[in-house]
Coordinates of C-alpha atoms and ligand atoms in Angstrom, one line a residue:
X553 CA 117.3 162.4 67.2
X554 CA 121.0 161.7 67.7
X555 CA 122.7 159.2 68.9
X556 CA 123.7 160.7 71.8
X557 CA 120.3 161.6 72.2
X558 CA 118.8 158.4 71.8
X559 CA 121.3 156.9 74.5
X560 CA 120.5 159.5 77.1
X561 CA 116.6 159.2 76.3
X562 CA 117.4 155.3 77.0
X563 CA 118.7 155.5 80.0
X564 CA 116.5 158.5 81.6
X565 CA 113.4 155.2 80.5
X566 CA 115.7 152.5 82.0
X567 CA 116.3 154.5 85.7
X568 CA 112.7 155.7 85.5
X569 CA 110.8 152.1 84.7
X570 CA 113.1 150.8 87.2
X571 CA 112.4 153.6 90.1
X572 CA 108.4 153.0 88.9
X573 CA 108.8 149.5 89.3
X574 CA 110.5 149.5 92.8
X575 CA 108.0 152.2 93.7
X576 CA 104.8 150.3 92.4
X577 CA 102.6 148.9 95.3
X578 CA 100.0 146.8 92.9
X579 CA 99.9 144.6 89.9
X580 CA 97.7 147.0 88.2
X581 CA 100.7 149.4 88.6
X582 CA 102.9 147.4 87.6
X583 CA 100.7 146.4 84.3
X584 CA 100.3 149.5 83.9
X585 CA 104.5 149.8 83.7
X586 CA 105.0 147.2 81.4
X587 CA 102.3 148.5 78.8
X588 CA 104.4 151.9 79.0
X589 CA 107.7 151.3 78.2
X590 CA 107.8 147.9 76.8
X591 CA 104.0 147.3 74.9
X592 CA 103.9 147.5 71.1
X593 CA 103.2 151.3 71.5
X594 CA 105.7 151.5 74.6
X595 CA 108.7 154.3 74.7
X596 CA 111.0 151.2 74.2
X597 CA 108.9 150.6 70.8
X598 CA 109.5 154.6 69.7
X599 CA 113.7 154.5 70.5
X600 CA 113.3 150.9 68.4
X601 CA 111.9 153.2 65.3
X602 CA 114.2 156.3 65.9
X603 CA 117.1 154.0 65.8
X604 CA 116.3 153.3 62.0
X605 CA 117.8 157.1 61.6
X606 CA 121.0 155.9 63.2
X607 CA 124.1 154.9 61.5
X608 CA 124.6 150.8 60.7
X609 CA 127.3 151.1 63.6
X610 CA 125.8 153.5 66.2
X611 CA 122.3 151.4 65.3
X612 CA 124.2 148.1 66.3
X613 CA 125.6 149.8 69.9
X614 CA 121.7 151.2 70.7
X615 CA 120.2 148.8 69.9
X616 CA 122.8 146.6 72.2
X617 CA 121.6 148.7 74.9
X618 CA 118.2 148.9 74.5
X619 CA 117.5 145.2 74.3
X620 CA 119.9 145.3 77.8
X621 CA 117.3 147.9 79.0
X622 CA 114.4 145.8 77.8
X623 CA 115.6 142.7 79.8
X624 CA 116.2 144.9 82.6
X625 CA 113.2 145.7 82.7
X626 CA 111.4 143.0 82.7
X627 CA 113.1 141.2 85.4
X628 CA 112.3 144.4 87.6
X629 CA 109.3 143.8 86.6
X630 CA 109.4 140.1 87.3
X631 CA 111.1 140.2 90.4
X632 CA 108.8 142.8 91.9
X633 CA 105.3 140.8 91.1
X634 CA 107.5 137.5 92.6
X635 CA 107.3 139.9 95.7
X636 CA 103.8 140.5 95.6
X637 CA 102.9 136.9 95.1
X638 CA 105.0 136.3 98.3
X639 CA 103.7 139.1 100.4
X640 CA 99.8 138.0 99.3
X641 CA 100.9 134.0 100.1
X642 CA 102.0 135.3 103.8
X643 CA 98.7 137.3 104.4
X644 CA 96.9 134.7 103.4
X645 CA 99.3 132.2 105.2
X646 CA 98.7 134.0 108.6
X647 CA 94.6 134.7 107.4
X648 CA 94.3 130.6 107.5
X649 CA 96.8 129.7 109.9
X650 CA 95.5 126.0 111.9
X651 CA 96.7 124.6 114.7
X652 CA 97.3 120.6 114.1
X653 CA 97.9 120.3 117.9
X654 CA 94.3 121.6 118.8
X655 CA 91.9 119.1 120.6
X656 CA 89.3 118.1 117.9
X657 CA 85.9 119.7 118.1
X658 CA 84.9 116.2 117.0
X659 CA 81.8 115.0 119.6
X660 CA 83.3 112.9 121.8
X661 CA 82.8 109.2 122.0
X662 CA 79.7 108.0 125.1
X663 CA 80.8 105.9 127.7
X664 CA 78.0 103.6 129.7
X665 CA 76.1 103.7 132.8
X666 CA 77.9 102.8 135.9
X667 CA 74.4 100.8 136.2
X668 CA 75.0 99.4 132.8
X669 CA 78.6 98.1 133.3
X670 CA 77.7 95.8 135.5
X671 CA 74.5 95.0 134.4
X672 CA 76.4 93.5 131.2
X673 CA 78.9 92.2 133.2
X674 CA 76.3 89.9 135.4
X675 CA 74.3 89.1 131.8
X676 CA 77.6 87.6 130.2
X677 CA 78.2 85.5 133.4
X678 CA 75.0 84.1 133.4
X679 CA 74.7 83.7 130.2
X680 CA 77.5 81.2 130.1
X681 CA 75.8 79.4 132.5
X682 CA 72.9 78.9 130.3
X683 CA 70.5 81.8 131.9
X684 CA 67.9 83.5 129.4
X685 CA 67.9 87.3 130.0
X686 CA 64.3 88.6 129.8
X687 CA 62.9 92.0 130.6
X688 CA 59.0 93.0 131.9
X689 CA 57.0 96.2 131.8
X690 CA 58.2 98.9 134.5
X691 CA 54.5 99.5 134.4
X692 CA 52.9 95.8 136.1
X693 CA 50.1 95.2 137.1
X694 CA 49.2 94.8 141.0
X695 CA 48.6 90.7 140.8
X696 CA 52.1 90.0 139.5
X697 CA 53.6 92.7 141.6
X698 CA 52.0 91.2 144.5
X699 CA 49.4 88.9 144.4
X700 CA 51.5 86.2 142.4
X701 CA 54.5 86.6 144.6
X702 CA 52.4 85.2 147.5
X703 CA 51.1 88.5 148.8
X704 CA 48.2 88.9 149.3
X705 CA 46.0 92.4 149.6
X706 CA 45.7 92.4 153.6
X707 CA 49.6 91.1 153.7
X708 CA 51.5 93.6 155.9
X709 CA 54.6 92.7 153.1
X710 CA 52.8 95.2 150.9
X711 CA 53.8 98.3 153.4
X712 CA 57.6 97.7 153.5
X713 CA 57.3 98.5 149.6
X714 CA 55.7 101.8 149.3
X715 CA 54.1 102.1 146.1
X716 CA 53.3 104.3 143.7
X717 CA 49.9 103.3 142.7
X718 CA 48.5 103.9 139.3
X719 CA 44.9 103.3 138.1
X720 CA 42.9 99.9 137.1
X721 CA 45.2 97.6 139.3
X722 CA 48.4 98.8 137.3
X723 CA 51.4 100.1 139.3
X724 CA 54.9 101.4 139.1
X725 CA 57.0 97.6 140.1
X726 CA 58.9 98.1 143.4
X727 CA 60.8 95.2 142.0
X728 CA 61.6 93.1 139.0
X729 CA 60.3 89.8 141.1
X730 CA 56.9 89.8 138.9
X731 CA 59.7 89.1 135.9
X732 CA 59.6 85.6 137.2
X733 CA 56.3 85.0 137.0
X734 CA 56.5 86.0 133.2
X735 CA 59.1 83.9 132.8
X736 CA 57.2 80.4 134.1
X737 CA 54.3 81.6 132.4
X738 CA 56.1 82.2 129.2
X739 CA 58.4 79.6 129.2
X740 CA 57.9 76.6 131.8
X741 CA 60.0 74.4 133.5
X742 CA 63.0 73.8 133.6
X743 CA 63.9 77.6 133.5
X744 CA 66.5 79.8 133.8
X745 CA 66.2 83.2 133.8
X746 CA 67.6 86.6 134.9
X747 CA 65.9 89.7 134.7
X748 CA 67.4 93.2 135.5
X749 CA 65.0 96.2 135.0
X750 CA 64.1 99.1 136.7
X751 CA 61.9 99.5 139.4
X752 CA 60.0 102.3 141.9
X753 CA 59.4 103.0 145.4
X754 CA 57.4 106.1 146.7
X755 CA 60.6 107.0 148.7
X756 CA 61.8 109.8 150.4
X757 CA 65.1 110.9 148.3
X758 CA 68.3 110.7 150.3
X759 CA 72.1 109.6 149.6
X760 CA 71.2 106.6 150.1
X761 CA 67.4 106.2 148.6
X762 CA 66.3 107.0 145.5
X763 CA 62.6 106.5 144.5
X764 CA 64.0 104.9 140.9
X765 CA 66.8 102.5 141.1
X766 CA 67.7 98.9 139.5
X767 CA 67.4 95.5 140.2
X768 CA 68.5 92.1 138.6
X769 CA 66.0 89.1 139.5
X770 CA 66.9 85.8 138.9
X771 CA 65.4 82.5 139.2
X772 CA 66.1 78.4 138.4
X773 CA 63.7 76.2 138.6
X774 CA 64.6 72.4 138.1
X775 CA 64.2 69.5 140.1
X776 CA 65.6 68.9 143.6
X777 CA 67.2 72.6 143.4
X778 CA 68.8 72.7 147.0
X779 CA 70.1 75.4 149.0
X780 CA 73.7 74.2 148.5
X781 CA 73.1 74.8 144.1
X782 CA 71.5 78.5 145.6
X783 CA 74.9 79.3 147.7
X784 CA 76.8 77.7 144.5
X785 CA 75.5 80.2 141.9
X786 CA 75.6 83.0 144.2
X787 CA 79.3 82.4 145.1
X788 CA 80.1 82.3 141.3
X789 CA 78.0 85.6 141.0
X790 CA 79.9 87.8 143.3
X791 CA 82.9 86.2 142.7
X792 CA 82.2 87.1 138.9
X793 CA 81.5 90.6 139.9
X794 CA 84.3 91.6 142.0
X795 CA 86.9 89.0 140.2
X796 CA 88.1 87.7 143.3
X797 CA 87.0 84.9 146.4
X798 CA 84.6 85.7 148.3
X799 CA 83.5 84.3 151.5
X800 CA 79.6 84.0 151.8
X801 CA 77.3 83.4 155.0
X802 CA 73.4 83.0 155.0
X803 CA 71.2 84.1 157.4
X804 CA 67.3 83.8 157.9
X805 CA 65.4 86.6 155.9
X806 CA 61.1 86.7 155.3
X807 CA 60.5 87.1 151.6
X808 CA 57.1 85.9 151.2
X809 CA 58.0 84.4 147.8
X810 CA 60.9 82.1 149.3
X811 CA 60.6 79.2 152.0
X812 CA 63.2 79.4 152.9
X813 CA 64.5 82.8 152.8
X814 CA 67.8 84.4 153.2
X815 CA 70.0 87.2 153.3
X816 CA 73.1 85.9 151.5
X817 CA 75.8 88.4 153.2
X818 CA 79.6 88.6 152.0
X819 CA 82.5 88.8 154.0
X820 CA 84.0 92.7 153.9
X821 CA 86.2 92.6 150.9
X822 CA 87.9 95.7 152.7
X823 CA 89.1 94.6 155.7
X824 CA 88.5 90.7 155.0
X825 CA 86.4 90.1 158.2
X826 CA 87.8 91.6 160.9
X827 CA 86.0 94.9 161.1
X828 CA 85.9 98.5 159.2
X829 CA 83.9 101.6 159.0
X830 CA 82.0 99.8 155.5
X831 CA 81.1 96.9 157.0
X832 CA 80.2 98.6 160.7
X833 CA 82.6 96.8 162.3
X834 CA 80.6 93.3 161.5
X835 CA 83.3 91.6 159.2
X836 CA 80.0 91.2 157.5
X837 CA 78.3 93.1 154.5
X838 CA 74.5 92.1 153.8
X839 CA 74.6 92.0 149.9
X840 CA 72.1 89.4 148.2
X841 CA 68.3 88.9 149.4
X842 CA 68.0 84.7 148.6
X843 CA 66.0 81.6 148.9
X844 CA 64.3 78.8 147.5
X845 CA 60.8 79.4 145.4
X846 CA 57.9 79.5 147.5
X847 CA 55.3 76.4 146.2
X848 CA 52.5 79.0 145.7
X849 CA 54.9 81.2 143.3
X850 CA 55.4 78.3 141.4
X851 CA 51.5 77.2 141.2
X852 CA 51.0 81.2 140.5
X853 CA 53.4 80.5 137.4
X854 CA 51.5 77.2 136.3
X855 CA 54.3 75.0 137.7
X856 CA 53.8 71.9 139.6
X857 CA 55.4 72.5 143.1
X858 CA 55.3 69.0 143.8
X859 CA 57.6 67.9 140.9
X860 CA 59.7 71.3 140.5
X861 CA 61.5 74.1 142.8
X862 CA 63.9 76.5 142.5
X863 CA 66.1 79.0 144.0
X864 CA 65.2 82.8 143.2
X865 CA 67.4 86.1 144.5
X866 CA 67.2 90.0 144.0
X867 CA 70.4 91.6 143.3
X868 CA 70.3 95.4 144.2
X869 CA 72.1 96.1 141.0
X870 CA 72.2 100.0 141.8
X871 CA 73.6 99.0 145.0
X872 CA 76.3 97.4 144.0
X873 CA 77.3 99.4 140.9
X874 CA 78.1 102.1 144.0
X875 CA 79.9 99.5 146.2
X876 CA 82.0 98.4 142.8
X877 CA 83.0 102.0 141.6
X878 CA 83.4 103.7 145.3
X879 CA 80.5 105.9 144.4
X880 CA 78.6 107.7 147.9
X881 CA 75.7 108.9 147.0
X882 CA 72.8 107.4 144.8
X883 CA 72.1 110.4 143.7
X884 CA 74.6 110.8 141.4
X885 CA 73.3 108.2 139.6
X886 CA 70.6 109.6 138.3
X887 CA 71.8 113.2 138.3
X888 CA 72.7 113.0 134.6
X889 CA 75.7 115.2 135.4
X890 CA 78.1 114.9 132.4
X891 CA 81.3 115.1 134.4
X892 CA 80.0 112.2 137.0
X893 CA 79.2 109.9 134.4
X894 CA 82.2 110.7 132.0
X895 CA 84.6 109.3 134.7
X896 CA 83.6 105.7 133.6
Ligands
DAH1113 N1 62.1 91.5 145.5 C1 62.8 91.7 146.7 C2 62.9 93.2 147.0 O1 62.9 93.9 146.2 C3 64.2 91.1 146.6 C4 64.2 89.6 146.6 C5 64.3 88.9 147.8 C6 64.1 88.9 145.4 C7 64.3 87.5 147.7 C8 64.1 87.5 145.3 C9 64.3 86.8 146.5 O2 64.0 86.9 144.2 O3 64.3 85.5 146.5 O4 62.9 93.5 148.2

């Protein structure tokens, strides 16, 4: 071949690999490219041995071009997969794209029982004041339930607690009372306990009843316990609970398990005695059945009334869990309705 020849033939291979390479959609193509015209056996690789026939000057000026032809080449080449490599990045870019601002799927974190908040809140308090938190079976047995708490079988005090009855003298507790006789039992005088538990009454279910509800008992026994230490622990009770004064007044209640009895009411903390819807215009809301241990519950709990006595209450702890959070109907409490009990 001439020179002339050679030159054309060069550039016809240069514009062609170029228009191939701009044209290629795929490495493979472009592989396939590069193995052509620049591989050992490539068309660059043939000119390269024609150009031995050439003249020592005409040789020096082809092969000038064809190296220039060469390294065009291969930065087409270059250049093109550079594009490919971007253009896969992208797809894949937009394939795994994530959202850092997206809530977390991550389960979120419980929150406690209404019931439970202030249950822990009344434990702590008493706790301080050197009160042993103790727990009985929801499943008692009618003697502690009753019997123990100075109520006997004919007793009309057994009807204002309807009862679900179980069988061999074992019942669901209407109240955590038969905790204290555990407690003297287990422990013995001095004591002081506190017991908040669960309880049951065969109940007709309404916003306002529930046949499952809670309770916290508690009980001191010492010597010369007066009414006075009663209205003292009390006071620092509520005032623990709704962390401010409170004003407290007792009146005569019938417990058969206190001599005396008492319902320990509190003034309104929402219209501070003078009179509202909540505390039926009374100034007054009852909050805190009271009294001083009966001396047949003590003998029942092998204590001798004659050198010991005590103080004992019932806290409606479900009660007061609604008054504390604004909450209207008991129901809720028991619902197990996630966005109720999420709010707290
Ligand atoms: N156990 C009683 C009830 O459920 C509440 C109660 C009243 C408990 C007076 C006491 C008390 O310890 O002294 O109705």
């Amino acid at each position: 071949m001439s020179e002339a020849n050679l030159e054309q033939t060069l550039e016809t291979l240069r514009t062609g690999a170029l228009h191939g390479v701009r044209a290629a959609q795929t490495l493979e193509a472009l592989e396939a490219i590069r193995v052509d015209v620049l591989g050992r056996k490539g068309s660059l690789a043939q000119i390269s041995k024609e150009m031995g026939k050439l003249a020592p000057a005409d040789r020096a000026r082809v092969g000038k071009l064809l190296n220039l032809a060469k390294q065009t080449v291969e930065q087409a080449l270059e250049s093109r997969k550079a594009e490919f490599e971007l253009a896969a990045l992208n797809t894949r870019l937009n394939a795994e794209w994530v959202d850092l601002t997206l809530p977390s799927t991550a389960p979120r974190p419980g929150s406690l029982h209404p019931v439970t908040i202030v249950q822990k809140e009344i434990e702590d308090l008493f706790i301080s004041m050197g009160f042993t938190v103790l727990s009985g079976p929801e499943v008692e047995t009618e003697f502690n339930n009753f019997d123990a708490l100075n109520i006997p079988p004919d007793h009309p005090a057994r009807d204002m607690q309807d009862t679900f009855w179980l069988e061999g003298g074992h019942l669901l507790r209407t109240h955590t009372s038969p905790v204290q006789v555990r407690g003297m039992l287990k422990f013995g005088p001095p004591l002081r306990m506190i017991a908040p538990g669960r309880v049951f009454r065969n109940e007709e279910v309404d916003p306002s009843h529930e046949h499952t509800f809670y309770q916290l008992e508690g009980m001191m026994v010492d010597r010369e316990v007066s009414v006075a230490n009663l209205t003292y622990f009390m006071k620092t009770l509520l005032e623990g609970i709704f962390h401010r004064d409170v004003t407290v007044r007792l009146r005569p209640g019938y417990f058969p398990f206190v001599e005396p009895g008492f319902e320990l009411d509190i003034q309104c903390l929402l219209c501070g005695g003078k009179g509202c819807p909540v505390c039926k215009q009374s100034g007054w809301v009852e909050l805190l059945p009271c009294g001083l241990v009966h001396p047949n519950v003590l003998r029942f709990g092998g204590i001798d009334p004659e050198k010991w006595n005590g103080f004992a209450f019932g806290l409606g702890l479900t009660r007061l869990a609604m008054m504390r959070f604004g909450i209207d109907d008991i129901r809720l409490l028991q619902g197990g309705d996630l966005r109720f009990l999420r709010q707290f």
